[in-house]
PDB file of C-alpha atoms in Angstrom:
ATOM      1  CA  UNK Z   1     109.397 109.186  85.546  1.00 62.00           C
ATOM      2  CA  UNK Z   2     107.748 109.188  88.986  1.00 80.00           C
ATOM      3  CA  UNK Z   3     105.851 106.014  89.786  1.00 91.00           C
ATOM      4  CA  UNK Z   4     102.133 106.880  90.223  1.00 92.00           C
ATOM      5  CA  UNK Z   5     101.961 104.553  93.223  1.00 96.00           C
ATOM      6  CA  UNK Z   6     103.880 107.199  95.168  1.00 97.00           C
ATOM      7  CA  UNK Z   7     100.680 109.247  95.278  1.00 96.00           C
ATOM      8  CA  UNK Z   8      98.541 106.604  96.998  1.00 96.00           C
ATOM      9  CA  UNK Z   9      97.354 107.828 100.423  1.00 96.00           C
ATOM     10  CA  UNK Z  10      98.394 104.611 102.186  1.00 97.00           C
ATOM     11  CA  UNK Z  11     101.278 102.455 101.008  1.00 98.00           C
ATOM     12  CA  UNK Z  12     102.011  99.055 102.510  1.00 98.00           C
ATOM     13  CA  UNK Z  13     105.627  98.171 103.155  1.00 98.00           C
ATOM     14  CA  UNK Z  14     107.063  94.672 103.530  1.00 98.00           C
ATOM     15  CA  UNK Z  15     108.227  93.130 106.823  1.00 97.00           C
ATOM     16  CA  UNK Z  16     111.351  91.824 108.529  1.00 94.00           C
ATOM     17  CA  UNK Z  17     113.524  90.215 105.870  1.00 93.00           C
ATOM     18  CA  UNK Z  18     116.322  88.850 108.072  1.00 86.00           C
ATOM     19  CA  UNK Z  19     114.060  87.453 110.788  1.00 89.00           C
ATOM     20  CA  UNK Z  20     111.708  85.897 108.222  1.00 92.00           C
ATOM     21  CA  UNK Z  21     114.682  84.149 106.649  1.00 86.00           C
ATOM     22  CA  UNK Z  22     115.550  82.829 110.112  1.00 88.00           C
ATOM     23  CA  UNK Z  23     112.058  81.906 111.265  1.00 87.00           C
ATOM     24  CA  UNK Z  24     110.616  80.445 108.066  1.00 88.00           C
ATOM     25  CA  UNK Z  25     113.658  79.290 106.084  1.00 84.00           C
ATOM     26  CA  UNK Z  26     116.138  78.122 108.691  1.00 83.00           C
ATOM     27  CA  UNK Z  27     118.803  80.670 107.709  1.00 79.00           C
ATOM     28  CA  UNK Z  28     121.258  81.408 110.506  1.00 77.00           C
ATOM     29  CA  UNK Z  29     123.221  84.632 110.881  1.00 75.00           C
ATOM     30  CA  UNK Z  30     126.228  85.286 113.104  1.00 67.00           C
ATOM     31  CA  UNK Z  31     129.466  87.265 113.242  1.00 68.00           C
ATOM     32  CA  UNK Z  32     130.606  84.978 110.418  1.00 68.00           C
ATOM     33  CA  UNK Z  33     127.970  86.598 108.171  1.00 70.00           C
ATOM     34  CA  UNK Z  34     128.667  90.333 108.695  1.00 73.00           C
ATOM     35  CA  UNK Z  35     126.321  91.285 105.859  1.00 77.00           C
ATOM     36  CA  UNK Z  36     123.303  89.738 107.634  1.00 78.00           C
ATOM     37  CA  UNK Z  37     120.435  89.354 105.111  1.00 82.00           C
ATOM     38  CA  UNK Z  38     122.625  90.864 102.379  1.00 88.00           C
ATOM     39  CA  UNK Z  39     124.713  87.693 102.705  1.00 88.00           C
ATOM     40  CA  UNK Z  40     122.049  85.881 100.676  1.00 90.00           C
ATOM     41  CA  UNK Z  41     123.032  87.948  97.653  1.00 93.00           C
ATOM     42  CA  UNK Z  42     126.181  85.833  97.673  1.00 92.00           C
ATOM     43  CA  UNK Z  43     125.140  82.321  98.594  1.00 88.00           C
ATOM     44  CA  UNK Z  44     121.341  81.868  98.685  1.00 91.00           C
ATOM     45  CA  UNK Z  45     119.583  84.053  96.155  1.00 95.00           C
ATOM     46  CA  UNK Z  46     116.754  81.532  95.902  1.00 95.00           C
ATOM     47  CA  UNK Z  47     115.702  81.996  99.530  1.00 94.00           C
ATOM     48  CA  UNK Z  48     115.888  85.773  99.173  1.00 95.00           C
ATOM     49  CA  UNK Z  49     113.715  85.705  96.056  1.00 97.00           C
ATOM     50  CA  UNK Z  50     111.165  83.509  97.806  1.00 97.00           C
ATOM     51  CA  UNK Z  51     110.817  85.772 100.855  1.00 96.00           C
ATOM     52  CA  UNK Z  52     110.550  88.988  98.864  1.00 98.00           C
ATOM     53  CA  UNK Z  53     108.015  87.409  96.506  1.00 98.00           C
ATOM     54  CA  UNK Z  54     106.025  86.245  99.554  1.00 98.00           C
ATOM     55  CA  UNK Z  55     105.887  89.809 100.883  1.00 98.00           C
ATOM     56  CA  UNK Z  56     104.774  91.163  97.508  1.00 98.00           C
ATOM     57  CA  UNK Z  57     102.076  88.497  97.216  1.00 98.00           C
ATOM     58  CA  UNK Z  58     100.949  89.327 100.763  1.00 98.00           C
ATOM     59  CA  UNK Z  59     100.057  92.805  99.498  1.00 98.00           C
ATOM     60  CA  UNK Z  60     103.166  94.931  99.983  1.00 98.00           C
ATOM     61  CA  UNK Z  61     103.305  97.969  97.674  1.00 98.00           C
ATOM     62  CA  UNK Z  62     106.969  98.539  98.601  1.00 98.00           C
ATOM     63  CA  UNK Z  63     109.790  96.010  98.763  1.00 98.00           C
ATOM     64  CA  UNK Z  64     113.011  97.049 100.465  1.00 98.00           C
ATOM     65  CA  UNK Z  65     116.226  95.858  98.851  1.00 98.00           C
ATOM     66  CA  UNK Z  66     118.424  93.388 100.740  1.00 96.00           C
ATOM     67  CA  UNK Z  67     121.077  96.055 101.298  1.00 96.00           C
ATOM     68  CA  UNK Z  68     120.273  97.224 104.827  1.00 95.00           C
ATOM     69  CA  UNK Z  69     123.559  95.967 106.266  1.00 92.00           C
ATOM     70  CA  UNK Z  70     125.525  96.011 103.021  1.00 93.00           C
ATOM     71  CA  UNK Z  71     128.782  97.943 103.086  1.00 91.00           C
ATOM     72  CA  UNK Z  72     132.074  97.709 101.249  1.00 92.00           C
ATOM     73  CA  UNK Z  73     133.764  96.955 104.571  1.00 89.00           C
ATOM     74  CA  UNK Z  74     131.290  94.134 105.244  1.00 88.00           C
ATOM     75  CA  UNK Z  75     131.892  92.556 101.839  1.00 89.00           C
ATOM     76  CA  UNK Z  76     135.648  92.815 102.390  1.00 88.00           C
ATOM     77  CA  UNK Z  77     135.246  90.901 105.661  1.00 83.00           C
ATOM     78  CA  UNK Z  78     133.158  88.150 104.060  1.00 79.00           C
ATOM     79  CA  UNK Z  79     135.308  85.108 103.422  1.00 63.00           C
ATOM     80  CA  UNK Z  80     132.756  82.819 101.823  1.00 61.00           C
ATOM     81  CA  UNK Z  81     134.065  83.098  98.254  1.00 56.00           C
ATOM     82  CA  UNK Z  82     137.615  84.370  98.711  1.00 56.00           C
ATOM     83  CA  UNK Z  83     140.105  84.230 101.569  1.00 66.00           C
ATOM     84  CA  UNK Z  84     140.834  87.938 101.180  1.00 72.00           C
ATOM     85  CA  UNK Z  85     137.152  88.899 101.014  1.00 83.00           C
ATOM     86  CA  UNK Z  86     135.042  90.464  98.269  1.00 90.00           C
ATOM     87  CA  UNK Z  87     136.515  93.487  96.544  1.00 92.00           C
ATOM     88  CA  UNK Z  88     134.730  96.730  95.832  1.00 93.00           C
ATOM     89  CA  UNK Z  89     133.747  96.035  92.222  1.00 94.00           C
ATOM     90  CA  UNK Z  90     132.304  92.626  93.020  1.00 94.00           C
ATOM     91  CA  UNK Z  91     130.487  94.085  96.025  1.00 94.00           C
ATOM     92  CA  UNK Z  92     128.873  96.640  93.716  1.00 96.00           C
ATOM     93  CA  UNK Z  93     127.582  93.847  91.485  1.00 96.00           C
ATOM     94  CA  UNK Z  94     126.050  92.040  94.452  1.00 95.00           C
ATOM     95  CA  UNK Z  95     124.362  95.232  95.657  1.00 96.00           C
ATOM     96  CA  UNK Z  96     123.019  95.938  92.167  1.00 97.00           C
ATOM     97  CA  UNK Z  97     121.536  92.434  92.099  1.00 97.00           C
ATOM     98  CA  UNK Z  98     119.521  93.295  95.231  1.00 97.00           C
ATOM     99  CA  UNK Z  99     117.640  95.947  93.243  1.00 98.00           C
ATOM    100  CA  UNK Z 100     116.806  93.510  90.448  1.00 98.00           C
ATOM    101  CA  UNK Z 101     115.642  90.837  92.888  1.00 98.00           C
ATOM    102  CA  UNK Z 102     113.369  93.317  94.691  1.00 98.00           C
ATOM    103  CA  UNK Z 103     111.835  94.428  91.394  1.00 98.00           C
ATOM    104  CA  UNK Z 104     111.302  90.822  90.299  1.00 98.00           C
ATOM    105  CA  UNK Z 105     109.353  90.165  93.516  1.00 98.00           C
ATOM    106  CA  UNK Z 106     106.354  91.965  91.992  1.00 98.00           C
ATOM    107  CA  UNK Z 107     106.282  89.492  89.100  1.00 97.00           C
ATOM    108  CA  UNK Z 108     105.449  92.193  86.563  1.00 96.00           C
ATOM    109  CA  UNK Z 109     102.760  93.815  88.714  1.00 96.00           C
ATOM    110  CA  UNK Z 110     102.892  97.464  89.886  1.00 97.00           C
ATOM    111  CA  UNK Z 111     105.136  97.999  92.872  1.00 98.00           C
ATOM    112  CA  UNK Z 112     107.775 100.250  94.399  1.00 98.00           C
ATOM    113  CA  UNK Z 113     111.395  99.349  95.140  1.00 98.00           C
ATOM    114  CA  UNK Z 114     113.013 101.158  98.066  1.00 98.00           C
ATOM    115  CA  UNK Z 115     116.799 101.118  98.318  1.00 98.00           C
ATOM    116  CA  UNK Z 116     117.482 100.158 101.925  1.00 98.00           C
ATOM    117  CA  UNK Z 117     120.368 102.074 103.500  1.00 98.00           C
ATOM    118  CA  UNK Z 118     120.716 101.139 107.128  1.00 97.00           C
ATOM    119  CA  UNK Z 119     122.467 103.147 109.808  1.00 97.00           C
ATOM    120  CA  UNK Z 120     126.241 102.982 110.017  1.00 97.00           C
ATOM    121  CA  UNK Z 121     125.829 100.951 113.202  1.00 96.00           C
ATOM    122  CA  UNK Z 122     123.969  98.255 111.261  1.00 93.00           C
ATOM    123  CA  UNK Z 123     127.196  97.436 109.422  1.00 92.00           C
ATOM    124  CA  UNK Z 124     129.208  96.944 112.607  1.00 90.00           C
ATOM    125  CA  UNK Z 125     129.749  93.556 114.290  1.00 85.00           C
ATOM    126  CA  UNK Z 126     128.011  93.363 116.668  1.00 86.00           C
ATOM    127  CA  UNK Z 127     125.528  95.899 115.325  1.00 89.00           C
ATOM    128  CA  UNK Z 128     125.110  99.172 117.210  1.00 94.00           C
ATOM    129  CA  UNK Z 129     122.182 100.896 115.513  1.00 94.00           C
ATOM    130  CA  UNK Z 130     120.145 100.471 118.720  1.00 94.00           C
ATOM    131  CA  UNK Z 131     122.753 102.270 120.830  1.00 96.00           C
ATOM    132  CA  UNK Z 132     124.397 104.711 118.417  1.00 97.00           C
ATOM    133  CA  UNK Z 133     127.786 103.843 119.882  1.00 97.00           C
ATOM    134  CA  UNK Z 134     129.993 104.372 116.839  1.00 97.00           C
ATOM    135  CA  UNK Z 135     133.323 105.086 118.462  1.00 95.00           C
ATOM    136  CA  UNK Z 136     134.995 108.233 117.146  1.00 95.00           C
ATOM    137  CA  UNK Z 137     132.820 108.629 114.020  1.00 97.00           C
ATOM    138  CA  UNK Z 138     131.987 112.279 113.290  1.00 98.00           C
ATOM    139  CA  UNK Z 139     129.111 113.670 111.238  1.00 98.00           C
ATOM    140  CA  UNK Z 140     131.455 114.167 108.288  1.00 98.00           C
ATOM    141  CA  UNK Z 141     132.655 110.565 108.634  1.00 98.00           C
ATOM    142  CA  UNK Z 142     129.048 109.382 108.564  1.00 98.00           C
ATOM    143  CA  UNK Z 143     128.351 111.524 105.526  1.00 98.00           C
ATOM    144  CA  UNK Z 144     131.312 109.985 103.678  1.00 98.00           C
ATOM    145  CA  UNK Z 145     130.123 106.480 104.574  1.00 97.00           C
ATOM    146  CA  UNK Z 146     126.568 107.048 103.353  1.00 97.00           C
ATOM    147  CA  UNK Z 147     127.551 108.989 100.224  1.00 97.00           C
ATOM    148  CA  UNK Z 148     130.094 106.363  99.218  1.00 96.00           C
ATOM    149  CA  UNK Z 149     127.418 103.663  99.421  1.00 96.00           C
ATOM    150  CA  UNK Z 150     124.612 105.483  97.610  1.00 97.00           C
ATOM    151  CA  UNK Z 151     126.777 106.851  94.798  1.00 95.00           C
ATOM    152  CA  UNK Z 152     127.662 103.348  93.676  1.00 94.00           C
ATOM    153  CA  UNK Z 153     123.985 102.976  92.697  1.00 97.00           C
ATOM    154  CA  UNK Z 154     123.508 106.398  91.131  1.00 96.00           C
ATOM    155  CA  UNK Z 155     125.553 105.649  88.006  1.00 87.00           C
ATOM    156  CA  UNK Z 156     124.262 102.092  87.587  1.00 95.00           C
ATOM    157  CA  UNK Z 157     121.659 100.698  85.203  1.00 95.00           C
ATOM    158  CA  UNK Z 158     119.710  99.611  88.301  1.00 97.00           C
ATOM    159  CA  UNK Z 159     119.149 103.210  89.407  1.00 97.00           C
ATOM    160  CA  UNK Z 160     116.087 103.420  87.166  1.00 96.00           C
ATOM    161  CA  UNK Z 161     114.495 100.524  89.049  1.00 96.00           C
ATOM    162  CA  UNK Z 162     114.777 102.338  92.389  1.00 98.00           C
ATOM    163  CA  UNK Z 163     111.697 104.395  93.316  1.00 98.00           C
ATOM    164  CA  UNK Z 164     112.617 105.477  96.834  1.00 98.00           C
ATOM    165  CA  UNK Z 165     115.632 105.757  99.121  1.00 98.00           C
ATOM    166  CA  UNK Z 166     115.096 104.438 102.659  1.00 98.00           C
ATOM    167  CA  UNK Z 167     117.580 105.663 105.270  1.00 98.00           C
ATOM    168  CA  UNK Z 168     116.634 103.480 108.184  1.00 98.00           C
ATOM    169  CA  UNK Z 169     117.025 102.887 111.913  1.00 98.00           C
ATOM    170  CA  UNK Z 170     119.064 106.023 112.532  1.00 98.00           C
ATOM    171  CA  UNK Z 171     119.922 106.362 116.257  1.00 98.00           C
ATOM    172  CA  UNK Z 172     121.818 109.678 116.257  1.00 98.00           C
ATOM    173  CA  UNK Z 173     120.998 113.246 115.315  1.00 98.00           C
ATOM    174  CA  UNK Z 174     124.342 113.695 113.540  1.00 98.00           C
ATOM    175  CA  UNK Z 175     123.481 110.725 111.338  1.00 98.00           C
ATOM    176  CA  UNK Z 176     120.102 112.293 110.549  1.00 98.00           C
ATOM    177  CA  UNK Z 177     121.939 115.446 109.505  1.00 98.00           C
ATOM    178  CA  UNK Z 178     124.342 113.330 107.430  1.00 98.00           C
ATOM    179  CA  UNK Z 179     121.386 111.658 105.698  1.00 98.00           C
ATOM    180  CA  UNK Z 180     119.882 115.052 104.852  1.00 98.00           C
ATOM    181  CA  UNK Z 181     123.235 116.220 103.472  1.00 98.00           C
ATOM    182  CA  UNK Z 182     123.598 113.028 101.452  1.00 98.00           C
ATOM    183  CA  UNK Z 183     120.234 113.472  99.789  1.00 98.00           C
ATOM    184  CA  UNK Z 184     121.153 117.001  98.696  1.00 95.00           C
ATOM    185  CA  UNK Z 185     123.681 115.271  96.447  1.00 94.00           C
ATOM    186  CA  UNK Z 186     121.031 112.928  94.987  1.00 95.00           C
ATOM    187  CA  UNK Z 187     118.253 114.975  93.454  1.00 90.00           C
ATOM    188  CA  UNK Z 188     116.085 112.604  91.452  1.00 93.00           C
ATOM    189  CA  UNK Z 189     114.661 110.188  94.046  1.00 97.00           C
ATOM    190  CA  UNK Z 190     112.226 110.764  96.919  1.00 98.00           C
ATOM    191  CA  UNK Z 191     113.504 109.477 100.247  1.00 98.00           C
ATOM    192  CA  UNK Z 192     112.511 108.782 103.793  1.00 98.00           C
ATOM    193  CA  UNK Z 193     114.309 108.962 107.108  1.00 98.00           C
ATOM    194  CA  UNK Z 194     113.226 106.669 109.926  1.00 98.00           C
ATOM    195  CA  UNK Z 195     114.694 106.529 113.400  1.00 98.00           C
ATOM    196  CA  UNK Z 196     114.776 103.966 116.171  1.00 98.00           C
ATOM    197  CA  UNK Z 197     113.476 104.456 119.720  1.00 97.00           C
ATOM    198  CA  UNK Z 198     114.612 101.381 121.662  1.00 95.00           C
ATOM    199  CA  UNK Z 199     114.613 102.891 125.158  1.00 91.00           C
ATOM    200  CA  UNK Z 200     111.808 103.646 127.596  1.00 87.00           C
ATOM    201  CA  UNK Z 201     112.266 107.388 127.018  1.00 89.00           C
ATOM    202  CA  UNK Z 202     110.817 109.009 123.895  1.00 95.00           C
ATOM    203  CA  UNK Z 203     114.196 110.035 122.536  1.00 98.00           C
ATOM    204  CA  UNK Z 204     116.900 108.699 120.268  1.00 98.00           C
ATOM    205  CA  UNK Z 205     119.604 106.481 121.778  1.00 98.00           C
ATOM    206  CA  UNK Z 206     121.963 109.490 121.731  1.00 98.00           C
ATOM    207  CA  UNK Z 207     119.518 111.455 123.917  1.00 97.00           C
ATOM    208  CA  UNK Z 208     118.056 113.680 121.182  1.00 98.00           C
ATOM    209  CA  UNK Z 209     114.439 114.628 121.833  1.00 98.00           C
ATOM    210  CA  UNK Z 210     111.629 114.408 119.295  1.00 98.00           C
ATOM    211  CA  UNK Z 211     111.291 118.166 118.857  1.00 97.00           C
ATOM    212  CA  UNK Z 212     114.923 118.609 117.802  1.00 98.00           C
ATOM    213  CA  UNK Z 213     114.719 115.496 115.643  1.00 98.00           C
ATOM    214  CA  UNK Z 214     111.667 116.648 113.691  1.00 98.00           C
ATOM    215  CA  UNK Z 215     113.176 120.088 113.176  1.00 98.00           C
ATOM    216  CA  UNK Z 216     116.377 118.502 111.827  1.00 98.00           C
ATOM    217  CA  UNK Z 217     114.424 116.175 109.554  1.00 98.00           C
ATOM    218  CA  UNK Z 218     112.253 118.877 107.999  1.00 98.00           C
ATOM    219  CA  UNK Z 219     114.015 122.228 107.937  1.00 97.00           C
ATOM    220  CA  UNK Z 220     115.722 123.515 104.813  1.00 96.00           C
ATOM    221  CA  UNK Z 221     115.708 122.336 101.221  1.00 95.00           C
ATOM    222  CA  UNK Z 222     115.267 118.859  99.722  1.00 97.00           C
ATOM    223  CA  UNK Z 223     113.014 117.672 102.536  1.00 98.00           C
ATOM    224  CA  UNK Z 224     112.052 113.978 102.844  1.00 98.00           C
ATOM    225  CA  UNK Z 225     109.094 112.350 101.148  1.00 98.00           C
ATOM    226  CA  UNK Z 226     108.407 110.711 104.513  1.00 98.00           C
ATOM    227  CA  UNK Z 227     109.732 110.701 108.072  1.00 98.00           C
ATOM    228  CA  UNK Z 228     109.075 108.352 110.918  1.00 98.00           C
ATOM    229  CA  UNK Z 229     109.957 105.398 113.075  1.00 98.00           C
ATOM    230  CA  UNK Z 230     111.095 101.827 112.513  1.00 98.00           C
ATOM    231  CA  UNK Z 231     112.387  98.839 114.474  1.00 96.00           C
ATOM    232  CA  UNK Z 232     110.600 100.130 117.584  1.00 96.00           C
ATOM    233  CA  UNK Z 233     108.048  98.435 119.849  1.00 95.00           C
ATOM    234  CA  UNK Z 234     104.544  98.874 118.520  1.00 96.00           C
ATOM    235  CA  UNK Z 235     103.157 100.066 121.875  1.00 95.00           C
ATOM    236  CA  UNK Z 236     105.419 103.161 121.647  1.00 96.00           C
ATOM    237  CA  UNK Z 237     104.382 104.212 118.156  1.00 98.00           C
ATOM    238  CA  UNK Z 238     101.111 106.093 118.761  1.00 98.00           C
ATOM    239  CA  UNK Z 239     102.631 108.406 121.387  1.00 98.00           C
ATOM    240  CA  UNK Z 240     105.725 109.034 119.268  1.00 98.00           C
ATOM    241  CA  UNK Z 241     103.626 109.965 116.233  1.00 98.00           C
ATOM    242  CA  UNK Z 242     101.724 112.498 118.327  1.00 98.00           C
ATOM    243  CA  UNK Z 243     105.046 113.912 119.525  1.00 98.00           C
ATOM    244  CA  UNK Z 244     106.185 114.238 115.897  1.00 98.00           C
ATOM    245  CA  UNK Z 245     102.975 116.104 115.049  1.00 98.00           C
ATOM    246  CA  UNK Z 246     103.295 118.448 118.025  1.00 98.00           C
ATOM    247  CA  UNK Z 247     106.946 119.185 117.197  1.00 98.00           C
ATOM    248  CA  UNK Z 248     106.075 120.093 113.616  1.00 98.00           C
ATOM    249  CA  UNK Z 249     103.384 122.429 114.912  1.00 97.00           C
ATOM    250  CA  UNK Z 250     105.812 124.139 117.321  1.00 96.00           C
ATOM    251  CA  UNK Z 251     108.232 124.886 114.489  1.00 95.00           C
ATOM    252  CA  UNK Z 252     105.509 125.663 111.915  1.00 95.00           C
ATOM    253  CA  UNK Z 253     106.803 122.874 109.696  1.00 97.00           C
ATOM    254  CA  UNK Z 254     104.678 121.098 107.137  1.00 97.00           C
ATOM    255  CA  UNK Z 255     104.523 117.356 107.687  1.00 98.00           C
ATOM    256  CA  UNK Z 256     105.261 115.074 104.726  1.00 98.00           C
ATOM    257  CA  UNK Z 257     104.174 111.435 104.741  1.00 98.00           C
ATOM    258  CA  UNK Z 258     104.498 109.355 107.862  1.00 98.00           C
ATOM    259  CA  UNK Z 259     106.501 106.124 107.648  1.00 98.00           C
ATOM    260  CA  UNK Z 260     106.172 103.565 110.449  1.00 98.00           C
ATOM    261  CA  UNK Z 261     107.298  99.971 110.539  1.00 98.00           C
ATOM    262  CA  UNK Z 262     107.436  98.705 114.099  1.00 97.00           C
ATOM    263  CA  UNK Z 263     108.784  95.310 115.008  1.00 94.00           C
ATOM    264  CA  UNK Z 264     106.564  92.298 115.549  1.00 89.00           C
ATOM    265  CA  UNK Z 265     108.526  90.814 118.422  1.00 70.00           C
ATOM    266  CA  UNK Z 266     106.003  91.608 121.157  1.00 71.00           C
ATOM    267  CA  UNK Z 267     107.819  91.446 124.472  1.00 66.00           C
ATOM    268  CA  UNK Z 268     111.007  90.029 122.988  1.00 66.00           C
ATOM    269  CA  UNK Z 269     114.127  92.141 122.531  1.00 68.00           C
ATOM    270  CA  UNK Z 270     117.197  91.480 120.414  1.00 62.00           C
ATOM    271  CA  UNK Z 271     120.452  91.022 122.305  1.00 64.00           C
ATOM    272  CA  UNK Z 272     123.167  92.234 119.924  1.00 60.00           C
ATOM    273  CA  UNK Z 273     125.930  90.504 121.869  1.00 62.00           C
ATOM    274  CA  UNK Z 274     124.187  87.130 122.096  1.00 59.00           C
ATOM    275  CA  UNK Z 275     122.745  87.739 118.612  1.00 60.00           C
ATOM    276  CA  UNK Z 276     119.375  86.263 119.519  1.00 65.00           C
ATOM    277  CA  UNK Z 277     115.907  87.306 120.689  1.00 56.00           C
ATOM    278  CA  UNK Z 278     115.222  87.023 124.401  1.00 65.00           C
ATOM    279  CA  UNK Z 279     112.025  87.365 126.440  1.00 64.00           C
ATOM    280  CA  UNK Z 280     108.497  86.394 125.417  1.00 66.00           C
ATOM    281  CA  UNK Z 281     105.552  87.870 123.565  1.00 63.00           C
ATOM    282  CA  UNK Z 282     102.681  86.339 125.488  1.00 58.00           C
ATOM    283  CA  UNK Z 283      99.556  88.404 126.140  1.00 56.00           C
ATOM    284  CA  UNK Z 284     100.042  90.745 123.187  1.00 76.00           C
ATOM    285  CA  UNK Z 285      97.237  91.837 120.879  1.00 90.00           C
ATOM    286  CA  UNK Z 286      97.788  90.721 117.274  1.00 94.00           C
ATOM    287  CA  UNK Z 287     100.417  92.927 115.639  1.00 96.00           C
ATOM    288  CA  UNK Z 288      98.209  93.787 112.661  1.00 96.00           C
ATOM    289  CA  UNK Z 289      95.371  94.872 114.969  1.00 96.00           C
ATOM    290  CA  UNK Z 290      97.665  97.191 116.922  1.00 97.00           C
ATOM    291  CA  UNK Z 291      99.157  98.741 113.790  1.00 98.00           C
ATOM    292  CA  UNK Z 292      95.779  99.195 112.114  1.00 97.00           C
ATOM    293  CA  UNK Z 293      94.450 101.053 115.166  1.00 97.00           C
ATOM    294  CA  UNK Z 294      97.409 103.439 114.976  1.00 98.00           C
ATOM    295  CA  UNK Z 295      96.843 104.130 111.271  1.00 97.00           C
ATOM    296  CA  UNK Z 296      93.132 104.666 111.875  1.00 97.00           C
ATOM    297  CA  UNK Z 297      93.922 107.357 114.463  1.00 97.00           C
ATOM    298  CA  UNK Z 298      96.494 108.999 112.180  1.00 98.00           C
ATOM    299  CA  UNK Z 299      93.957 109.107 109.341  1.00 96.00           C
ATOM    300  CA  UNK Z 300      91.362 110.725 111.605  1.00 96.00           C
ATOM    301  CA  UNK Z 301      93.744 113.527 112.642  1.00 97.00           C
ATOM    302  CA  UNK Z 302      94.721 114.132 108.979  1.00 97.00           C
ATOM    303  CA  UNK Z 303      98.055 115.788 109.813  1.00 98.00           C
ATOM    304  CA  UNK Z 304     100.155 113.894 107.266  1.00 98.00           C
ATOM    305  CA  UNK Z 305     100.151 113.847 103.461  1.00 98.00           C
ATOM    306  CA  UNK Z 306      99.922 110.069 103.523  1.00 97.00           C
ATOM    307  CA  UNK Z 307     101.217 106.989 105.298  1.00 98.00           C
ATOM    308  CA  UNK Z 308     103.748 104.254 104.586  1.00 98.00           C
ATOM    309  CA  UNK Z 309     103.220 101.363 106.973  1.00 98.00           C
ATOM    310  CA  UNK Z 310     104.754  97.934 107.321  1.00 98.00           C
ATOM    311  CA  UNK Z 311     106.790  95.810 109.668  1.00 97.00           C
ATOM    312  CA  UNK Z 312     110.321  95.346 110.885  1.00 95.00           C
ATOM    313  CA  UNK Z 313     111.955  92.510 112.843  1.00 92.00           C
ATOM    314  CA  UNK Z 314     109.772  89.425 113.432  1.00 91.00           C
ATOM    315  CA  UNK Z 315     107.025  90.538 111.026  1.00 96.00           C
ATOM    316  CA  UNK Z 316     106.477  87.851 108.411  1.00 96.00           C
ATOM    317  CA  UNK Z 317     104.447  87.803 105.174  1.00 97.00           C
ATOM    318  CA  UNK Z 318     101.423  86.553 107.113  1.00 97.00           C
ATOM    319  CA  UNK Z 319     101.509  89.681 109.295  1.00 97.00           C
ATOM    320  CA  UNK Z 320     101.597  91.897 106.203  1.00 98.00           C
ATOM    321  CA  UNK Z 321      98.752  89.947 104.592  1.00 98.00           C
ATOM    322  CA  UNK Z 322      96.560  90.441 107.661  1.00 97.00           C
ATOM    323  CA  UNK Z 323      97.414  94.143 107.841  1.00 98.00           C
ATOM    324  CA  UNK Z 324      96.649  94.525 104.121  1.00 98.00           C
ATOM    325  CA  UNK Z 325      93.187  93.048 104.706  1.00 97.00           C
ATOM    326  CA  UNK Z 326      92.495  95.510 107.537  1.00 97.00           C
ATOM    327  CA  UNK Z 327      93.811  98.496 105.552  1.00 96.00           C
ATOM    328  CA  UNK Z 328      91.322  97.898 102.761  1.00 90.00           C
ATOM    329  CA  UNK Z 329      88.816  99.705 104.991  1.00 81.00           C
ATOM    330  CA  UNK Z 330      90.961 102.867 104.810  1.00 78.00           C
ATOM    331  CA  UNK Z 331      92.417 102.596 101.300  1.00 67.00           C
TER     332      UNK Z 331
END
């Protein structure tokens, strides 16, 4: 049965799980924890539960599962419980637990659980979802990777607790095509595709322009419930949204919902080799104020069927709480 919350005009997403664990709970990630925030499914479930509950209590309608960087390869390379790593069946059980923990975050109240499926590059060490440099991976290779991961959930008891599929931070057009192909194999869940725009140019890291991207996202059958942008600087978002709208108009494509969850790092950027944030965020307007202004403009243009909005890296429950308060004027 479709969750009625899916029909709300504006849905509030949670924020940056991994960075909140670092900033508020003293959790440290490195090459020794190749699963990143998914590592807490193994050794610190309590901290994970606390952060996801904090986001739900801050007003999030949607909680993303702690599976963004989860992969069978990553579990195999995790040595915390066994010298030879975590095998496939045990990895499945840990990933299933992420769905239950996300659902429990709502404490019995209405809410949506989105299965987080990060880009292939998010599972690499160091991560490469901001560059799209995947070596010799082909589109068919990417399809196999994504299908293998999602199908482990499809036949599980936890599948019923999943309301949405979130394919996130995609940096390459072939991976967008792979995500579309994957979702043709999974018919009973709405999904979104969000891409990352880390460079000064308004294009994907692989050089794909917005017009080609939007066409690829929306043409054909089994189109997404939402499309958009994540893990991108907030000052880029308004212009990118307008580019998405213009591209849809050029190709006479109907826009679905918009999904945006920019980072809250201000002027800081994440160095994947150093595995830390560098720079500063002085002189920035409050993140929630910037995001609210963007949503207000989107609502005025009325091009989209609805909006999903939240935060990515460096956005904490307090950011989401402040944004929720502002959005009450529109909701």
